């Protein structure tokens, strides 16, 4: 038997399960988990419990300050980074310095300095860094790449892209660490990294110039007060006022949320159920961005996080016609349910309008699994036996950087009121 590839994972929260359970369950012939690392022992113990429930052996656990010792002792081939965004660069860089390859969750990091440090470390160490962009693999998103690559609408000159996060999933970013911009880079980085990556992927283009507006206009105490709200609370657990709040997350009513967060909070003060109408939110909930690409194409993009439904609408205008795609997704609270439901597609439609002909619908078969069936394909690409891919969906550190740089430039533009040249942010 050939030696299995070994993986250590840092950040054993909700998303981590996507990776370590896939390794333990679906890719055990080729891959093996060998260690967990986190600031929180209770969450690492929970991760080990899940490993055992899936027939794998528990792995040694290391507190964050013992990351180097972990690498020394278990010598993993690859480190998987699924910690809080603000910490990604630290683990990516150190893992590469200690001789490991890295798979990181999106966003690769949250600002230009950390992005530069990662790019420099890749160069200095020669290690491989992949960013786990799952949306590229959703069949409908891959289909758009195919239509554009095959010239169905000619050269694409403009894209109009609207993403809606609803009051369930969208609200979740305002309950926990994401609400502090220093942790997540705000939604233009944390969430839009997926969307800007898709545009880069669809068009085969890189962003050049970015202008953005963004504001907190719905969540937060001030906005709630303006709407006449009078009942406030800091966190849902133990609060009378939270009982009637549609936006409250009740950790004690969900076994998994309770085990992972409520029972773990005594260790690190991570409160997963804060009020979305509390003080101290420094991220935006309403954003508008325009981008010019190196192909000269233009993007108009909008994101808001208190929508009645979840999904997106995108239109591509080219020299031979127009493509429109509408996708409605299931909304999902991270760790609060079946992970396969994350980004699962409830409805979708792709229409091609050739300039002088009747429009026609393009049918795409959706597969089982999260992100419209994209997640299992991504996992096979990471841990299984990847097949040759005409669409080059495996995302490198350069793709990871390009996708966050639009949002990072957008954040700078929001601060300064000026357009930002992406080339001024980092050197490749
Ligand atoms: N691609 C996707 O669809 C997708 C979906 C959800 C989350 N994510 C990404 O996964 C990552 C984790 O998100 P989550 O929802 O699981 O959050 P989470 O809060 O459930 O988990 C984060 C984990 O990081 C740990 N942590 C915090 N500080 C740390 C430190 N200094 N060192 C080590 N560990 C630390 C926490 O204790 C926690 O266990 C984020 O980067 C997020 O962007 C990606």
GROMACS .gro file of C-alpha atoms and ligand atoms in nm:
model
  472
    1UNK     CA    1   0.000   0.000   0.000
    2UNK     CA    2   0.133   0.349  -0.086
    3UNK     CA    3   0.187   0.576   0.211
    4UNK     CA    4  -0.118   0.782   0.295
    5UNK     CA    5  -0.083   1.160   0.296
    6UNK     CA    6  -0.100   1.302   0.647
    7UNK     CA    7  -0.292   1.611   0.754
    8UNK     CA    8  -0.290   1.828   1.067
    9UNK     CA    9  -0.575   2.076   1.101
   10UNK     CA   10  -0.576   2.407   1.284
   11UNK     CA   11  -0.909   2.560   1.388
   12UNK     CA   12  -1.152   2.281   1.481
   13UNK     CA   13  -1.475   2.481   1.449
   14UNK     CA   14  -1.776   2.437   1.224
   15UNK     CA   15  -1.605   2.442   0.885
   16UNK     CA   16  -1.323   2.209   0.988
   17UNK     CA   17  -1.560   1.912   0.985
   18UNK     CA   18  -1.596   1.941   0.610
   19UNK     CA   19  -1.228   1.848   0.579
   20UNK     CA   20  -1.153   1.610   0.866
   21UNK     CA   21  -1.468   1.404   0.822
   22UNK     CA   22  -1.404   1.374   0.447
   23UNK     CA   23  -1.053   1.249   0.521
   24UNK     CA   24  -1.180   1.003   0.784
   25UNK     CA   25  -1.483   0.882   0.588
   26UNK     CA   26  -1.436   0.921   0.214
   27UNK     CA   27  -1.061   0.936   0.153
   28UNK     CA   28  -0.916   0.703   0.415
   29UNK     CA   29  -0.735   0.502   0.147
   30UNK     CA   30  -0.524   0.801   0.047
   31UNK     CA   31  -0.534   1.037   0.346
   32UNK     CA   32  -0.508   1.039   0.722
   33UNK     CA   33  -0.569   1.300   0.995
   34UNK     CA   34  -0.277   1.308   1.239
   35UNK     CA   35  -0.338   1.609   1.470
   36UNK     CA   36  -0.571   1.890   1.569
   37UNK     CA   37  -0.469   2.236   1.688
   38UNK     CA   38  -0.693   2.507   1.838
   39UNK     CA   39  -0.712   2.757   2.121
   40UNK     CA   40  -1.004   2.559   2.260
   41UNK     CA   41  -0.961   2.207   2.405
   42UNK     CA   42  -1.336   2.139   2.426
   43UNK     CA   43  -1.377   2.192   2.050
   44UNK     CA   44  -1.076   1.973   1.975
   45UNK     CA   45  -1.224   1.698   2.197
   46UNK     CA   46  -1.554   1.732   2.012
   47UNK     CA   47  -1.370   1.697   1.680
   48UNK     CA   48  -1.208   1.377   1.807
   49UNK     CA   49  -1.548   1.247   1.916
   50UNK     CA   50  -1.679   1.302   1.562
   51UNK     CA   51  -1.373   1.128   1.416
   52UNK     CA   52  -1.445   0.825   1.634
   53UNK     CA   53  -1.813   0.828   1.537
   54UNK     CA   54  -1.696   0.804   1.177
   55UNK     CA   55  -1.477   0.505   1.247
   56UNK     CA   56  -1.143   0.685   1.268
   57UNK     CA   57  -0.899   0.697   1.557
   58UNK     CA   58  -0.882   1.016   1.769
   59UNK     CA   59  -0.572   1.223   1.698
   60UNK     CA   60  -0.335   1.410   1.933
   61UNK     CA   61  -0.449   1.764   2.016
   62UNK     CA   62  -0.227   2.070   2.054
   63UNK     CA   63  -0.308   2.416   2.188
   64UNK     CA   64  -0.235   2.703   1.947
   65UNK     CA   65   0.087   2.798   2.127
   66UNK     CA   66   0.218   2.445   2.058
   67UNK     CA   67   0.171   2.462   1.680
   68UNK     CA   68   0.546   2.426   1.612
   69UNK     CA   69   0.572   2.131   1.850
   70UNK     CA   70   0.279   1.967   1.671
   71UNK     CA   71   0.456   1.993   1.335
   72UNK     CA   72   0.778   1.861   1.487
   73UNK     CA   73   0.608   1.565   1.654
   74UNK     CA   74   0.352   1.448   1.397
   75UNK     CA   75   0.532   1.573   1.082
   76UNK     CA   76   0.223   1.619   0.865
   77UNK     CA   77   0.260   1.647   0.488
   78UNK     CA   78  -0.007   1.917   0.477
   79UNK     CA   79  -0.162   2.160   0.724
   80UNK     CA   80  -0.530   2.247   0.678
   81UNK     CA   81  -0.613   2.598   0.805
   82UNK     CA   82  -0.973   2.651   0.914
   83UNK     CA   83  -0.923   2.895   1.201
   84UNK     CA   84  -1.056   3.250   1.237
   85UNK     CA   85  -0.961   3.447   0.921
   86UNK     CA   86  -0.731   3.690   1.103
   87UNK     CA   87  -0.505   3.397   1.204
   88UNK     CA   88  -0.477   3.223   0.862
   89UNK     CA   89  -0.152   3.395   0.753
   90UNK     CA   90   0.022   3.299   1.076
   91UNK     CA   91  -0.040   2.926   1.031
   92UNK     CA   92   0.002   2.927   0.653
   93UNK     CA   93   0.345   3.091   0.679
   94UNK     CA   94   0.472   2.891   0.976
   95UNK     CA   95   0.355   2.560   0.827
   96UNK     CA   96   0.540   2.634   0.503
   97UNK     CA   97   0.853   2.744   0.692
   98UNK     CA   98   0.843   2.411   0.877
   99UNK     CA   99   0.829   2.219   0.548
  100UNK     CA  100   0.456   2.151   0.502
  101UNK     CA  101   0.219   2.220   0.217
  102UNK     CA  102  -0.101   2.405   0.309
  103UNK     CA  103  -0.469   2.398   0.224
  104UNK     CA  104  -0.641   2.706   0.360
  105UNK     CA  105  -1.002   2.801   0.382
  106UNK     CA  106  -1.109   3.125   0.221
  107UNK     CA  107  -1.037   3.409   0.264
  108UNK     CA  108  -0.663   3.341   0.229
  109UNK     CA  109  -0.617   3.637   0.465
  110UNK     CA  110  -0.780   3.971   0.552
  111UNK     CA  111  -0.549   4.257   0.450
  112UNK     CA  112  -0.270   4.350   0.210
  113UNK     CA  113   0.019   4.323   0.462
  114UNK     CA  114  -0.074   3.968   0.556
  115UNK     CA  115  -0.131   3.883   0.190
  116UNK     CA  116   0.219   4.010   0.103
  117UNK     CA  117   0.370   3.806   0.386
  118UNK     CA  118   0.201   3.491   0.250
  119UNK     CA  119   0.317   3.559  -0.109
  120UNK     CA  120   0.674   3.614   0.016
  121UNK     CA  121   0.663   3.292   0.220
  122UNK     CA  122   0.546   3.087  -0.080
  123UNK     CA  123   0.841   3.224  -0.278
  124UNK     CA  124   1.091   3.171   0.003
  125UNK     CA  125   0.985   2.815   0.089
  126UNK     CA  126   0.871   2.682  -0.249
  127UNK     CA  127   0.584   2.504  -0.073
  128UNK     CA  128   0.240   2.452  -0.222
  129UNK     CA  129  -0.055   2.659  -0.098
  130UNK     CA  130  -0.411   2.593  -0.208
  131UNK     CA  131  -0.725   2.787  -0.129
  132UNK     CA  132  -1.040   2.577  -0.093
  133UNK     CA  133  -1.275   2.769  -0.321
  134UNK     CA  134  -1.580   2.548  -0.344
  135UNK     CA  135  -1.811   2.771  -0.550
  136UNK     CA  136  -1.600   2.725  -0.864
  137UNK     CA  137  -1.697   2.357  -0.853
  138UNK     CA  138  -2.074   2.410  -0.839
  139UNK     CA  139  -2.198   2.269  -1.172
  140UNK     CA  140  -2.381   2.591  -1.271
  141UNK     CA  141  -2.074   2.805  -1.196
  142UNK     CA  142  -1.849   2.573  -1.394
  143UNK     CA  143  -2.104   2.586  -1.679
  144UNK     CA  144  -2.077   2.967  -1.696
  145UNK     CA  145  -1.698   2.934  -1.724
  146UNK     CA  146  -1.750   2.686  -2.006
  147UNK     CA  147  -1.996   2.909  -2.196
  148UNK     CA  148  -1.765   3.210  -2.168
  149UNK     CA  149  -1.450   3.009  -2.253
  150UNK     CA  150  -1.623   2.866  -2.558
  151UNK     CA  151  -1.707   3.216  -2.681
  152UNK     CA  152  -2.086   3.172  -2.667
  153UNK     CA  153  -2.136   3.545  -2.600
  154UNK     CA  154  -1.808   3.665  -2.751
  155UNK     CA  155  -1.583   3.895  -2.547
  156UNK     CA  156  -1.740   3.984  -2.213
  157UNK     CA  157  -1.742   4.359  -2.154
  158UNK     CA  158  -1.952   4.392  -1.840
  159UNK     CA  159  -2.091   4.187  -1.551
  160UNK     CA  160  -2.379   4.278  -1.323
  161UNK     CA  161  -2.367   4.067  -1.007
  162UNK     CA  162  -2.597   4.084  -0.705
  163UNK     CA  163  -2.556   3.853  -0.403
  164UNK     CA  164  -2.820   3.823  -0.130
  165UNK     CA  165  -2.751   3.685   0.219
  166UNK     CA  166  -3.072   3.630   0.406
  167UNK     CA  167  -3.182   3.707   0.760
  168UNK     CA  168  -3.075   3.356   0.874
  169UNK     CA  169  -2.734   3.301   0.715
  170UNK     CA  170  -2.653   3.671   0.662
  171UNK     CA  171  -2.736   3.748   1.024
  172UNK     CA  172  -2.490   3.484   1.144
  173UNK     CA  173  -2.192   3.701   1.049
  174UNK     CA  174  -2.314   3.962   1.297
  175UNK     CA  175  -2.343   3.718   1.591
  176UNK     CA  176  -1.980   3.612   1.621
  177UNK     CA  177  -1.618   3.694   1.543
  178UNK     CA  178  -1.689   3.809   1.187
  179UNK     CA  179  -1.861   4.120   1.324
  180UNK     CA  180  -1.520   4.263   1.412
  181UNK     CA  181  -1.360   4.377   1.086
  182UNK     CA  182  -1.012   4.298   1.218
  183UNK     CA  183  -1.111   3.932   1.241
  184UNK     CA  184  -1.276   3.887   0.902
  185UNK     CA  185  -1.189   4.185   0.681
  186UNK     CA  186  -1.564   4.252   0.669
  187UNK     CA  187  -1.799   4.081   0.427
  188UNK     CA  188  -1.624   4.232   0.122
  189UNK     CA  189  -1.330   4.008   0.211
  190UNK     CA  190  -1.480   3.727   0.417
  191UNK     CA  191  -1.780   3.656   0.196
  192UNK     CA  192  -1.717   3.836  -0.133
  193UNK     CA  193  -1.384   3.652  -0.174
  194UNK     CA  194  -1.607   3.371  -0.312
  195UNK     CA  195  -1.786   3.608  -0.548
  196UNK     CA  196  -1.481   3.799  -0.669
  197UNK     CA  197  -1.304   3.467  -0.719
  198UNK     CA  198  -1.595   3.355  -0.934
  199UNK     CA  199  -1.571   3.667  -1.150
  200UNK     CA  200  -1.194   3.619  -1.190
  201UNK     CA  201  -1.257   3.252  -1.277
  202UNK     CA  202  -1.553   3.314  -1.510
  203UNK     CA  203  -1.378   3.589  -1.707
  204UNK     CA  204  -1.024   3.454  -1.681
  205UNK     CA  205  -0.934   3.805  -1.562
  206UNK     CA  206  -0.759   3.993  -1.282
  207UNK     CA  207  -0.898   4.302  -1.105
  208UNK     CA  208  -0.719   4.631  -1.182
  209UNK     CA  209  -0.916   4.918  -1.028
  210UNK     CA  210  -1.180   4.909  -0.753
  211UNK     CA  211  -1.424   5.162  -0.613
  212UNK     CA  212  -1.668   5.082  -0.330
  213UNK     CA  213  -1.927   5.210  -0.089
  214UNK     CA  214  -2.028   5.020   0.223
  215UNK     CA  215  -2.218   5.086   0.543
  216UNK     CA  216  -2.391   4.925   0.840
  217UNK     CA  217  -2.754   5.010   0.772
  218UNK     CA  218  -2.965   4.730   0.921
  219UNK     CA  219  -2.781   4.539   1.197
  220UNK     CA  220  -2.627   4.712   1.500
  221UNK     CA  221  -2.794   4.892   1.788
  222UNK     CA  222  -2.818   5.235   1.631
  223UNK     CA  223  -3.009   5.104   1.329
  224UNK     CA  224  -3.245   4.900   1.546
  225UNK     CA  225  -3.312   5.204   1.767
  226UNK     CA  226  -3.392   5.412   1.459
  227UNK     CA  227  -3.656   5.152   1.365
  228UNK     CA  228  -3.813   5.187   1.711
  229UNK     CA  229  -3.669   4.875   1.877
  230UNK     CA  230  -3.662   4.905   2.255
  231UNK     CA  231  -3.565   4.557   2.377
  232UNK     CA  232  -3.195   4.479   2.366
  233UNK     CA  233  -2.965   4.207   2.494
  234UNK     CA  234  -2.599   4.119   2.452
  235UNK     CA  235  -2.631   3.745   2.391
  236UNK     CA  236  -2.928   3.511   2.343
  237UNK     CA  237  -2.838   3.251   2.608
  238UNK     CA  238  -3.022   3.330   2.931
  239UNK     CA  239  -3.190   3.644   2.793
  240UNK     CA  240  -3.564   3.714   2.823
  241UNK     CA  241  -3.547   3.976   2.547
  242UNK     CA  242  -3.396   3.725   2.305
  243UNK     CA  243  -3.700   3.499   2.332
  244UNK     CA  244  -3.909   3.704   2.090
  245UNK     CA  245  -3.623   3.796   1.856
  246UNK     CA  246  -3.629   3.633   1.509
  247UNK     CA  247  -3.257   3.692   1.488
  248UNK     CA  248  -3.160   3.518   1.812
  249UNK     CA  249  -2.960   3.195   1.791
  250UNK     CA  250  -3.042   2.959   2.080
  251UNK     CA  251  -2.732   2.749   2.137
  252UNK     CA  252  -2.897   2.540   2.408
  253UNK     CA  253  -3.168   2.423   2.165
  254UNK     CA  254  -2.928   2.261   1.919
  255UNK     CA  255  -2.716   1.970   2.044
  256UNK     CA  256  -2.426   2.040   1.808
  257UNK     CA  257  -2.413   2.415   1.869
  258UNK     CA  258  -2.429   2.352   2.241
  259UNK     CA  259  -2.143   2.100   2.238
  260UNK     CA  260  -1.920   2.308   2.012
  261UNK     CA  261  -1.977   2.657   2.146
  262UNK     CA  262  -2.186   2.688   2.464
  263UNK     CA  263  -1.999   2.408   2.643
  264UNK     CA  264  -1.665   2.545   2.515
  265UNK     CA  265  -1.698   2.916   2.590
  266UNK     CA  266  -1.563   2.898   2.947
  267UNK     CA  267  -1.218   2.840   2.791
  268UNK     CA  268  -1.189   3.135   2.554
  269UNK     CA  269  -1.491   3.365   2.591
  270UNK     CA  270  -1.607   3.297   2.234
  271UNK     CA  271  -1.979   3.384   2.241
  272UNK     CA  272  -2.145   3.242   1.930
  273UNK     CA  273  -2.491   3.389   2.000
  274UNK     CA  274  -2.440   3.764   2.033
  275UNK     CA  275  -2.726   3.997   1.944
  276UNK     CA  276  -2.706   4.125   1.587
  277UNK     CA  277  -2.854   4.446   1.725
  278UNK     CA  278  -2.580   4.495   1.980
  279UNK     CA  279  -2.296   4.748   1.990
  280UNK     CA  280  -1.945   4.692   1.858
  281UNK     CA  281  -2.017   4.576   1.502
  282UNK     CA  282  -1.748   4.713   1.269
  283UNK     CA  283  -1.840   4.535   0.943
  284UNK     CA  284  -2.079   4.657   0.674
  285UNK     CA  285  -2.410   4.491   0.587
  286UNK     CA  286  -2.474   4.685   0.263
  287UNK     CA  287  -2.206   4.715  -0.007
  288UNK     CA  288  -2.172   4.835  -0.366
  289UNK     CA  289  -1.854   4.783  -0.568
  290UNK     CA  290  -1.737   4.860  -0.921
  291UNK     CA  291  -1.429   4.692  -1.067
  292UNK     CA  292  -1.230   4.727  -1.391
  293UNK     CA  293  -1.040   4.415  -1.499
  294UNK     CA  294  -0.718   4.362  -1.695
  295UNK     CA  295  -0.933   4.244  -1.988
  296UNK     CA  296  -1.108   4.585  -1.972
  297UNK     CA  297  -1.432   4.420  -1.856
  298UNK     CA  298  -1.630   4.608  -1.588
  299UNK     CA  299  -1.816   4.469  -1.287
  300UNK     CA  300  -2.100   4.622  -1.088
  301UNK     CA  301  -2.149   4.420  -0.768
  302UNK     CA  302  -2.384   4.446  -0.475
  303UNK     CA  303  -2.402   4.249  -0.149
  304UNK     CA  304  -2.647   4.285   0.135
  305UNK     CA  305  -2.698   4.066   0.439
  306UNK     CA  306  -3.063   4.102   0.547
  307UNK     CA  307  -3.242   3.968   0.239
  308UNK     CA  308  -3.569   3.771   0.240
  309UNK     CA  309  -3.404   3.494   0.030
  310UNK     CA  310  -3.054   3.367  -0.025
  311UNK     CA  311  -2.874   3.339  -0.357
  312UNK     CA  312  -2.754   3.548  -0.648
  313UNK     CA  313  -2.825   3.700  -0.985
  314UNK     CA  314  -2.556   3.760  -1.241
  315UNK     CA  315  -2.559   3.883  -1.601
  316UNK     CA  316  -2.271   3.889  -1.850
  317UNK     CA  317  -2.284   4.124  -2.149
  318UNK     CA  318  -2.066   4.025  -2.443
  319UNK     CA  319  -2.005   4.112  -2.806
  320UNK     CA  320  -2.232   3.826  -2.924
  321UNK     CA  321  -2.501   3.832  -2.655
  322UNK     CA  322  -2.584   3.806  -2.290
  323UNK     CA  323  -2.594   3.529  -2.027
  324UNK     CA  324  -2.820   3.558  -1.723
  325UNK     CA  325  -2.806   3.324  -1.424
  326UNK     CA  326  -3.036   3.320  -1.120
  327UNK     CA  327  -2.962   3.086  -0.829
  328UNK     CA  328  -3.163   3.041  -0.508
  329UNK     CA  329  -2.970   2.871  -0.228
  330UNK     CA  330  -3.079   2.704   0.096
  331UNK     CA  331  -2.975   2.914   0.391
  332UNK     CA  332  -2.761   2.754   0.654
  333UNK     CA  333  -2.627   2.842   0.999
  334UNK     CA  334  -2.273   2.710   1.029
  335UNK     CA  335  -2.263   2.399   1.257
  336UNK     CA  336  -2.636   2.428   1.317
  337UNK     CA  337  -2.739   2.159   1.070
  338UNK     CA  338  -2.642   1.924   0.789
  339UNK     CA  339  -2.327   2.064   0.625
  340UNK     CA  340  -2.436   1.928   0.286
  341UNK     CA  341  -2.709   2.193   0.295
  342UNK     CA  342  -2.455   2.473   0.288
  343UNK     CA  343  -2.504   2.661  -0.037
  344UNK     CA  344  -2.729   2.377  -0.160
  345UNK     CA  345  -2.927   2.490  -0.462
  346UNK     CA  346  -3.306   2.524  -0.437
  347UNK     CA  347  -3.358   2.672  -0.782
  348UNK     CA  348  -3.150   2.793  -1.074
  349UNK     CA  349  -3.186   2.915  -1.429
  350UNK     CA  350  -2.929   2.997  -1.696
  351UNK     CA  351  -3.052   3.187  -2.003
  352UNK     CA  352  -2.841   3.271  -2.307
  353UNK     CA  353  -2.960   3.562  -2.522
  354UNK     CA  354  -2.769   3.564  -2.854
  355UNK     CA  355  -2.780   3.914  -3.008
  356UNK     CA  356  -2.999   3.835  -3.312
  357UNK     CA  357  -3.162   3.508  -3.205
  358UNK     CA  358  -3.421   3.382  -2.961
  359UNK     CA  359  -3.300   3.321  -2.604
  360UNK     CA  360  -3.254   2.963  -2.485
  361UNK     CA  361  -3.215   2.794  -2.149
  362UNK     CA  362  -2.903   2.597  -2.061
  363UNK     CA  363  -2.978   2.301  -1.835
  364UNK     CA  364  -2.723   2.195  -1.578
  365UNK     CA  365  -2.747   1.883  -1.372
  366UNK     CA  366  -2.715   1.960  -0.999
  367UNK     CA  367  -2.543   1.695  -0.790
  368UNK     CA  368  -2.585   1.595  -0.427
  369UNK     CA  369  -2.375   1.773  -0.165
  370UNK     CA  370  -2.300   2.126  -0.049
  371UNK     CA  371  -2.261   2.417  -0.293
  372UNK     CA  372  -2.476   2.253  -0.558
  373UNK     CA  373  -2.268   1.937  -0.569
  374UNK     CA  374  -1.940   2.131  -0.590
  375UNK     CA  375  -1.814   2.026  -0.245
  376UNK     CA  376  -1.760   1.655  -0.323
  377UNK     CA  377  -1.569   1.744  -0.642
  378UNK     CA  378  -1.349   1.988  -0.451
  379UNK     CA  379  -1.282   1.724  -0.183
  380UNK     CA  380  -1.182   1.468  -0.445
  381UNK     CA  381  -0.949   1.727  -0.594
  382UNK     CA  382  -0.789   1.786  -0.253
  383UNK     CA  383  -0.777   1.436  -0.105
  384UNK     CA  384  -0.861   1.188  -0.380
  385UNK     CA  385  -0.741   1.130  -0.732
  386UNK     CA  386  -0.804   1.449  -0.929
  387UNK     CA  387  -0.893   1.418  -1.294
  388UNK     CA  388  -0.753   1.655  -1.559
  389UNK     CA  389  -0.962   1.971  -1.545
  390UNK     CA  390  -1.019   2.183  -1.853
  391UNK     CA  391  -1.143   2.463  -1.626
  392UNK     CA  392  -0.842   2.471  -1.392
  393UNK     CA  393  -1.063   2.490  -1.086
  394UNK     CA  394  -0.792   2.405  -0.832
  395UNK     CA  395  -0.719   2.748  -0.682
  396UNK     CA  396  -0.359   2.851  -0.608
  397UNK     CA  397  -0.225   3.117  -0.371
  398UNK     CA  398  -0.235   3.362  -0.665
  399UNK     CA  399  -0.609   3.294  -0.712
  400UNK     CA  400  -0.650   3.328  -0.335
  401UNK     CA  401  -0.473   3.664  -0.341
  402UNK     CA  402  -0.657   3.793  -0.646
  403UNK     CA  403  -0.994   3.713  -0.492
  404UNK     CA  404  -0.925   3.897  -0.165
  405UNK     CA  405  -0.753   4.193  -0.327
  406UNK     CA  406  -1.080   4.317  -0.478
  407UNK     CA  407  -1.237   4.323  -0.131
  408UNK     CA  408  -0.925   4.465   0.035
  409UNK     CA  409  -0.915   4.740  -0.229
  410UNK     CA  410  -1.290   4.788  -0.170
  411UNK     CA  411  -1.229   4.834   0.203
  412UNK     CA  412  -0.962   5.095   0.132
  413UNK     CA  413  -1.196   5.270  -0.110
  414UNK     CA  414  -1.474   5.276   0.153
  415UNK     CA  415  -1.229   5.437   0.396
  416UNK     CA  416  -1.085   5.695   0.157
  417UNK     CA  417  -1.371   5.760  -0.087
  418UNK     CA  418  -1.124   5.704  -0.373
  419UNK     CA  419  -1.069   5.437  -0.640
  420UNK     CA  420  -0.786   5.194  -0.561
  421UNK     CA  421  -0.535   5.033  -0.799
  422UNK     CA  422  -0.494   4.669  -0.701
  423UNK     CA  423  -0.129   4.673  -0.817
  424UNK     CA  424  -0.051   4.918  -0.535
  425UNK     CA  425  -0.155   4.668  -0.269
  426UNK     CA  426   0.092   4.381  -0.312
  427UNK     CA  427   0.387   4.269  -0.525
  428UNK     CA  428   0.371   3.921  -0.674
  429LIG     N1  429  -1.581   2.779   0.204
  429LIG     C1  430  -1.688   2.784   0.279
  429LIG     O1  431  -1.795   2.762   0.231
  429LIG     C2  432  -1.674   2.818   0.427
  429LIG     C3  433  -1.786   2.805   0.510
  429LIG     C4  434  -1.772   2.836   0.646
  429LIG     C5  435  -1.650   2.880   0.695
  429LIG     N2  436  -1.544   2.892   0.611
  429LIG     C6  437  -1.413   2.940   0.664
  429LIG     O2  438  -1.367   2.850   0.764
  429LIG     C7  439  -1.298   2.920   0.868
  429LIG     C8  440  -1.359   2.885   1.004
  429LIG     O3  441  -1.493   2.929   1.007
  429LIG     P1  442  -1.600   2.857   1.104
  429LIG     O4  443  -1.733   2.901   1.058
  429LIG     O5  444  -1.568   2.714   1.118
  429LIG     O6  445  -1.571   2.933   1.243
  429LIG     P2  446  -1.574   2.872   1.392
  429LIG     O7  447  -1.580   2.989   1.480
  429LIG     O8  448  -1.677   2.767   1.404
  429LIG     O9  449  -1.431   2.801   1.403
  429LIG     C9  450  -1.311   2.873   1.414
  429LIG    C10  451  -1.215   2.792   1.499
  429LIG    O10  452  -1.089   2.861   1.504
  429LIG    C11  453  -1.042   2.853   1.638
  429LIG     N3  454  -0.948   2.961   1.665
  429LIG    C12  455  -0.971   3.089   1.699
  429LIG     N4  456  -0.858   3.156   1.717
  429LIG    C13  457  -0.757   3.068   1.693
  429LIG    C14  458  -0.616   3.077   1.697
  429LIG     N5  459  -0.554   3.190   1.727
  429LIG     N6  460  -0.545   2.965   1.667
  429LIG    C15  461  -0.607   2.848   1.636
  429LIG     N7  462  -0.740   2.834   1.632
  429LIG    C16  463  -0.815   2.943   1.660
  429LIG    C17  464  -1.167   2.863   1.722
  429LIG    O11  465  -1.146   2.820   1.855
  429LIG    C18  466  -1.262   2.775   1.644
  429LIG    O12  467  -1.254   2.641   1.684
  429LIG    C19  468  -1.308   3.068   0.833
  429LIG    O13  469  -1.188   3.109   0.773
  429LIG    C20  470  -1.421   3.075   0.732
  429LIG    O14  471  -1.404   3.177   0.637
  429LIG    C21  472  -1.554   2.860   0.479
   0.00000   0.00000   0.00000
